[in-house]
Short mmCIF file of C-alpha atoms in Angstrom, two decimals:
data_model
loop_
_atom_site.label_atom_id
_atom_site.label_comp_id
_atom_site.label_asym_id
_atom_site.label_seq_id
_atom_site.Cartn_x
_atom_site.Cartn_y
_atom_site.Cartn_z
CA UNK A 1 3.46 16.31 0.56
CA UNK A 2 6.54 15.78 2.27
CA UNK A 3 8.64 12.70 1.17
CA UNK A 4 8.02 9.74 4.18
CA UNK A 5 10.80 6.81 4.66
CA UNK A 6 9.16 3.76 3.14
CA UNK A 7 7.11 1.71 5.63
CA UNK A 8 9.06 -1.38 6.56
CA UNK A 9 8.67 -5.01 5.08
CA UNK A 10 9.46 -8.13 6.42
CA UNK A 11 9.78 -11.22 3.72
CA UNK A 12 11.38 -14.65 4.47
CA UNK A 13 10.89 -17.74 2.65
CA UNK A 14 8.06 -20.11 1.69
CA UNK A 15 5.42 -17.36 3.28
CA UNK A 16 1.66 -18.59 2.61
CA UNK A 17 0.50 -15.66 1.36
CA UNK A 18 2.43 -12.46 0.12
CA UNK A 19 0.15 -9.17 -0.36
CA UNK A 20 1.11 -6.45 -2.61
CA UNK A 21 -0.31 -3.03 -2.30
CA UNK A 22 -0.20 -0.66 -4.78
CA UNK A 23 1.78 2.13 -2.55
CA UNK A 24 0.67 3.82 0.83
CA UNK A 25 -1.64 6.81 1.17
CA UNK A 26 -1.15 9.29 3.30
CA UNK A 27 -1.97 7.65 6.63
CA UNK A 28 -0.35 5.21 6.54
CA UNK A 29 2.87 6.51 5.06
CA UNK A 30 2.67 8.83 8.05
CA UNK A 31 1.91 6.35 10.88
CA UNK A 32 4.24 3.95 8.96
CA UNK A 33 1.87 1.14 8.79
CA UNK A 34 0.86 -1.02 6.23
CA UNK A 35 -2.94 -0.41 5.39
CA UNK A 36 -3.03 2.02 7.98
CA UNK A 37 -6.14 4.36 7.00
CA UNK A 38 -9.14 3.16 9.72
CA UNK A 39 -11.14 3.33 6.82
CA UNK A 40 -9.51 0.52 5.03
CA UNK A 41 -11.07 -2.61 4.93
CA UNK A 42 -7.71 -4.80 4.89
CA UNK A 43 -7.64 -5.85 8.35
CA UNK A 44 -11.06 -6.14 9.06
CA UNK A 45 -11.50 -8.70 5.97
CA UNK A 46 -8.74 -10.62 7.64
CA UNK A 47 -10.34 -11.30 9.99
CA UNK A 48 -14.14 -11.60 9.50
CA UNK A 49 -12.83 -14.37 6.58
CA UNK A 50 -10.87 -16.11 9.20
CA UNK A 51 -7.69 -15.80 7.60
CA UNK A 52 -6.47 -14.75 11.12
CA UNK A 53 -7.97 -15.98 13.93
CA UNK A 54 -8.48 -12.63 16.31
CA UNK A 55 -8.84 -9.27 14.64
CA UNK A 56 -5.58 -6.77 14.87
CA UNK A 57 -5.69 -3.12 14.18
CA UNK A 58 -2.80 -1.57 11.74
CA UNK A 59 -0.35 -1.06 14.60
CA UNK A 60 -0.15 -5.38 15.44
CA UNK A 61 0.13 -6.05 11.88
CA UNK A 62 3.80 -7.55 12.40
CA UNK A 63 2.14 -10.13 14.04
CA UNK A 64 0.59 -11.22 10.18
CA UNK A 65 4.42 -12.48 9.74
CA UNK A 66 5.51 -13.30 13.04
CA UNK A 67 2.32 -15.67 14.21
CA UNK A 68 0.51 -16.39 10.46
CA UNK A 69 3.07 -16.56 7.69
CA UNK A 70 1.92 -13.93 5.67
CA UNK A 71 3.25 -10.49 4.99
CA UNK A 72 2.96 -7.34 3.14
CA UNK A 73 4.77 -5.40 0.58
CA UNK A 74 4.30 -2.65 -2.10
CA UNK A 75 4.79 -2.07 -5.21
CA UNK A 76 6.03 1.25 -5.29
CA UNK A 77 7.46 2.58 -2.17
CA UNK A 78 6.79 6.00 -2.28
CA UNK A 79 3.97 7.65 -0.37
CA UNK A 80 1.07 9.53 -1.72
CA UNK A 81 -2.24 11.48 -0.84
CA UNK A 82 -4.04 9.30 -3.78
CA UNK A 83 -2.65 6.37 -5.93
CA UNK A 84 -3.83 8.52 -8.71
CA UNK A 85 -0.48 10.21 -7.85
CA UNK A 86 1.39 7.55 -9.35
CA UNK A 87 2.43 7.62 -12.87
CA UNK A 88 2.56 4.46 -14.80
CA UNK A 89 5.87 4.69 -15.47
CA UNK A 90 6.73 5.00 -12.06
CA UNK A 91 4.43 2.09 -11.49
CA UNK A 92 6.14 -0.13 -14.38
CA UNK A 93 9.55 0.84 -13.39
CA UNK A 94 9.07 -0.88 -9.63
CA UNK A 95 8.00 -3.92 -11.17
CA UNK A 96 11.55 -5.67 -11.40
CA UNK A 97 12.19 -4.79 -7.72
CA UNK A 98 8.75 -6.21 -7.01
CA UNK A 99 10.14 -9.35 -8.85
CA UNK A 100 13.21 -9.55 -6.47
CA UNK A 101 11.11 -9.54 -3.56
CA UNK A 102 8.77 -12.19 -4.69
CA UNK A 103 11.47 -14.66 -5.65
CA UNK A 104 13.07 -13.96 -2.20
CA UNK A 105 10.15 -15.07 -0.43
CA UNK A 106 8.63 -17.77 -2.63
CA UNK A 107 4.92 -17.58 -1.18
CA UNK A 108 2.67 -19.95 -1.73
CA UNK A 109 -0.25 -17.54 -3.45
CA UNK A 110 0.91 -13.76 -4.20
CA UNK A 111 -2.40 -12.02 -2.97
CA UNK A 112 -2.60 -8.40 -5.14
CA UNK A 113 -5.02 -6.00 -3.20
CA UNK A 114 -6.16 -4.18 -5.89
CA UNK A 115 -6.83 -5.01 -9.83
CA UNK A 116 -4.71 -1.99 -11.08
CA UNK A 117 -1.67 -3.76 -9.37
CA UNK A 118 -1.95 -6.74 -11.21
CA UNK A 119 -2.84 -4.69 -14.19
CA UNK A 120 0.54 -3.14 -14.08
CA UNK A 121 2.36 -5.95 -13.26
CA UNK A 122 1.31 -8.36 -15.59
CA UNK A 123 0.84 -5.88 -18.53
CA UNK A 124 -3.08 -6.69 -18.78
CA UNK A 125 -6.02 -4.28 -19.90
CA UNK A 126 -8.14 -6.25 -18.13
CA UNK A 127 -8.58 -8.33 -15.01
CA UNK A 128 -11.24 -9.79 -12.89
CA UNK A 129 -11.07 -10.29 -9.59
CA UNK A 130 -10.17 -14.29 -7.81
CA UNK A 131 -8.01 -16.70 -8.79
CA UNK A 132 -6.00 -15.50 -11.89
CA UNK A 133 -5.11 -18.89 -14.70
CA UNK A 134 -1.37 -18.09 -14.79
CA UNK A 135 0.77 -18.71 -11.73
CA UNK A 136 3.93 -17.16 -11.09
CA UNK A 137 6.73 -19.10 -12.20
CA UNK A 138 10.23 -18.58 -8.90
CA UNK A 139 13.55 -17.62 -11.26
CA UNK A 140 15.95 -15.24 -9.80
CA UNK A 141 15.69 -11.76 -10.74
CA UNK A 142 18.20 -8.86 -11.25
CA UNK A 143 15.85 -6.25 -11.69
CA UNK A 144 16.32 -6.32 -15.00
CA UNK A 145 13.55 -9.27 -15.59
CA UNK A 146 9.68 -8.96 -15.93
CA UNK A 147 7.42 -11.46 -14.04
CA UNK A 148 7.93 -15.29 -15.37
CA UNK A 149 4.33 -16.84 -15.94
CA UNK A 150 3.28 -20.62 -16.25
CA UNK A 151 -0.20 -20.28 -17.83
CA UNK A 152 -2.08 -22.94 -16.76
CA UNK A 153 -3.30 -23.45 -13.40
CA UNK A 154 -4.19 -27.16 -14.53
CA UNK A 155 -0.31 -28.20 -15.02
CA UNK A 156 0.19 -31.17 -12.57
CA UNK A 157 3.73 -30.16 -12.26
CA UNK A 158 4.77 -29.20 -8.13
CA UNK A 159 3.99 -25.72 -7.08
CA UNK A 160 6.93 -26.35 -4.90
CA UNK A 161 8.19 -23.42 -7.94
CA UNK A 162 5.85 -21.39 -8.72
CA UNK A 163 3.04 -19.82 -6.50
CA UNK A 164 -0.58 -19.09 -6.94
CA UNK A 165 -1.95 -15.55 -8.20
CA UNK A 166 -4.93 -14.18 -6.13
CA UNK A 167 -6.43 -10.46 -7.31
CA UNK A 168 -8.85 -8.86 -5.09
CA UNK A 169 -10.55 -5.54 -4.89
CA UNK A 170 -8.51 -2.38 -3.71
CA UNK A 171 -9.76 -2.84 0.35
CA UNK A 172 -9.72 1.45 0.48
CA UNK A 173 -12.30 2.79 1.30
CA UNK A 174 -12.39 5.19 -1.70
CA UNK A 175 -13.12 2.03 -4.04
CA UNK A 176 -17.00 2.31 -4.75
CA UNK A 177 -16.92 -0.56 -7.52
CA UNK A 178 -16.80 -2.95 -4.85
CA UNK A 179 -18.53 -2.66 -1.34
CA UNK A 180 -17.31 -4.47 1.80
CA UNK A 181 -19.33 -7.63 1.14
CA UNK A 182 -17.68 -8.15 -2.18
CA UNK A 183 -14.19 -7.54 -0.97
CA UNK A 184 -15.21 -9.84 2.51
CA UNK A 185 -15.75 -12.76 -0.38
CA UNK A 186 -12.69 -12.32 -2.17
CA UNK A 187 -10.83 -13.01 1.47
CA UNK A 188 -13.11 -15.66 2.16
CA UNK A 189 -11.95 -17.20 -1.66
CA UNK A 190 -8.93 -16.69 -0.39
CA UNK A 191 -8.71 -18.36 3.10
CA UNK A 192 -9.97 -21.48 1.11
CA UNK A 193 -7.37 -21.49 -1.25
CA UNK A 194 -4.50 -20.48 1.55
CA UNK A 195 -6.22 -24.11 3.45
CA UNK A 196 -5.70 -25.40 -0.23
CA UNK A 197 -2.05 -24.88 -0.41
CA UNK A 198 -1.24 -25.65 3.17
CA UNK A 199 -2.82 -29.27 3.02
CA UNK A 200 -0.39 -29.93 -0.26
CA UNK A 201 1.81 -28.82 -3.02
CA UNK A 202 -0.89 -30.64 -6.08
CA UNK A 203 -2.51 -27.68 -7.27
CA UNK A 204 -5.55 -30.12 -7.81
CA UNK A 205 -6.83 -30.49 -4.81
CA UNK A 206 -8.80 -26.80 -5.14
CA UNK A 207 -12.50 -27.29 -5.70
CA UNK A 208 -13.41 -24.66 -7.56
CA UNK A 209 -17.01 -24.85 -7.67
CA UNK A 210 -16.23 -24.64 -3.61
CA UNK A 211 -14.40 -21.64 -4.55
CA UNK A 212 -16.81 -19.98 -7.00
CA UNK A 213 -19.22 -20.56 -3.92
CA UNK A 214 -17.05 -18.28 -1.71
CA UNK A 215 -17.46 -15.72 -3.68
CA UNK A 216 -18.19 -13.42 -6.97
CA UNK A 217 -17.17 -15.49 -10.05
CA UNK A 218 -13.98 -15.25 -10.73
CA UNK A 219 -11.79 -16.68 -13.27
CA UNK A 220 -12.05 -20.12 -12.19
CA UNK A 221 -14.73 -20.98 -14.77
CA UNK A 222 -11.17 -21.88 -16.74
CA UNK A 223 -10.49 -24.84 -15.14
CA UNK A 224 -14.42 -26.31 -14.79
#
């Protein structure tokens, strides 16, 4: 397909919550908006998990980082039909920029819409869906670096320096592993923790058996 400019992204510091996509398909790339497909659950989970209090379609979805602290970028810029497009080296490669945008913004959870994302970026084989054990320890990055990990959620130290890791379900609707429901948990998981982080800095104060109520388990059952 033809190349597309990449769709802007709009970071500033000490967001709430940062989502990464994995790159944009077709639709959006085209209409320039960030889970732009009217098939894609992304903004509908939003909302129907209260993360934002009135639901937007694609084209008001500046209004995530003008009116809710929260924002969206991608991991590789480039636009695609399918993100089976993508090679992993091309995928790998954008990690370091990825990095540099992260550290620039210093959100309170990083919220990665899709589990080959985090995959990728974390160099895992595996990965369940919630609240990931490591968080993601703020150094600056000159594209050279790969992410810096703390590995224990449980760590009393501030996470005035490090933010919280959040995977969720691809919200296209060409993932079949999990339907709507399942994905509408995982933002419901999430609007707990994003209430979590905004009362105080002590990663403590998350409940997690609140949390594993939310929602499918998730890797919480660590830190029971």
């Amino acid at each position: 397909m033809a190349e597309l400019p990449p769709i802007p992204e709009s970071i500033r510091p000490d967001l709430d919550i940062l989502f990464v996509g994995i790159n944009p398909g077709a639709i959006s790339g085209q209409k320039q908006l960030h889970f732009g497909n009217p098939h894609n659950y992304f903004w509908k989970g939003l909302y129907e998990s209260r993360l934002i209090p009135e639901p937007i379609p694609p084209e008001q979805g500046n209004r995530l980082f003008s009116e809710w602290n929260m924002s969206i970028v991608n991991l590789v810029q480039r636009t695609t039909r399918s993100a089976n497009d993508l090679s992993l080296r091309e995928m790998r490669e954008s990690v370091p920029e990825l990095c540099r945008k992260i550290s620039a913004c210093v959100p309170r959870i990083i919220c990665f819409v899709g589990l080959g994302i985090y995959k990728v970026f974390a160099g895992l084989s595996k990965v369940e869906p919630g609240l990931q054990h490591e968080t993601y320890e703020y150094k600056d990055h000159d594209g050279l670096s790969d992410p810096e990990f703390k590995s224990n959620l449980k760590d009393e130290s501030s996470l005035a320096k490090r933010g919280l890791i959040f995977v969720m379900p691809s919200t296209s609707g060409r993932t079949s592993a999990y339907q709507n429901p399942e994905k509408l948990a995982c933002f419901k998981q999430l609007k707990y923790l994003r209430d979590c982080v905004a009362a105080g800095p002590d990663p403590l104060n998350i409940d997690h058996a609140v949390l594993a109520s939310l929602g499918p388990q998730t890797r919480s059952k660590y830190f029971s």
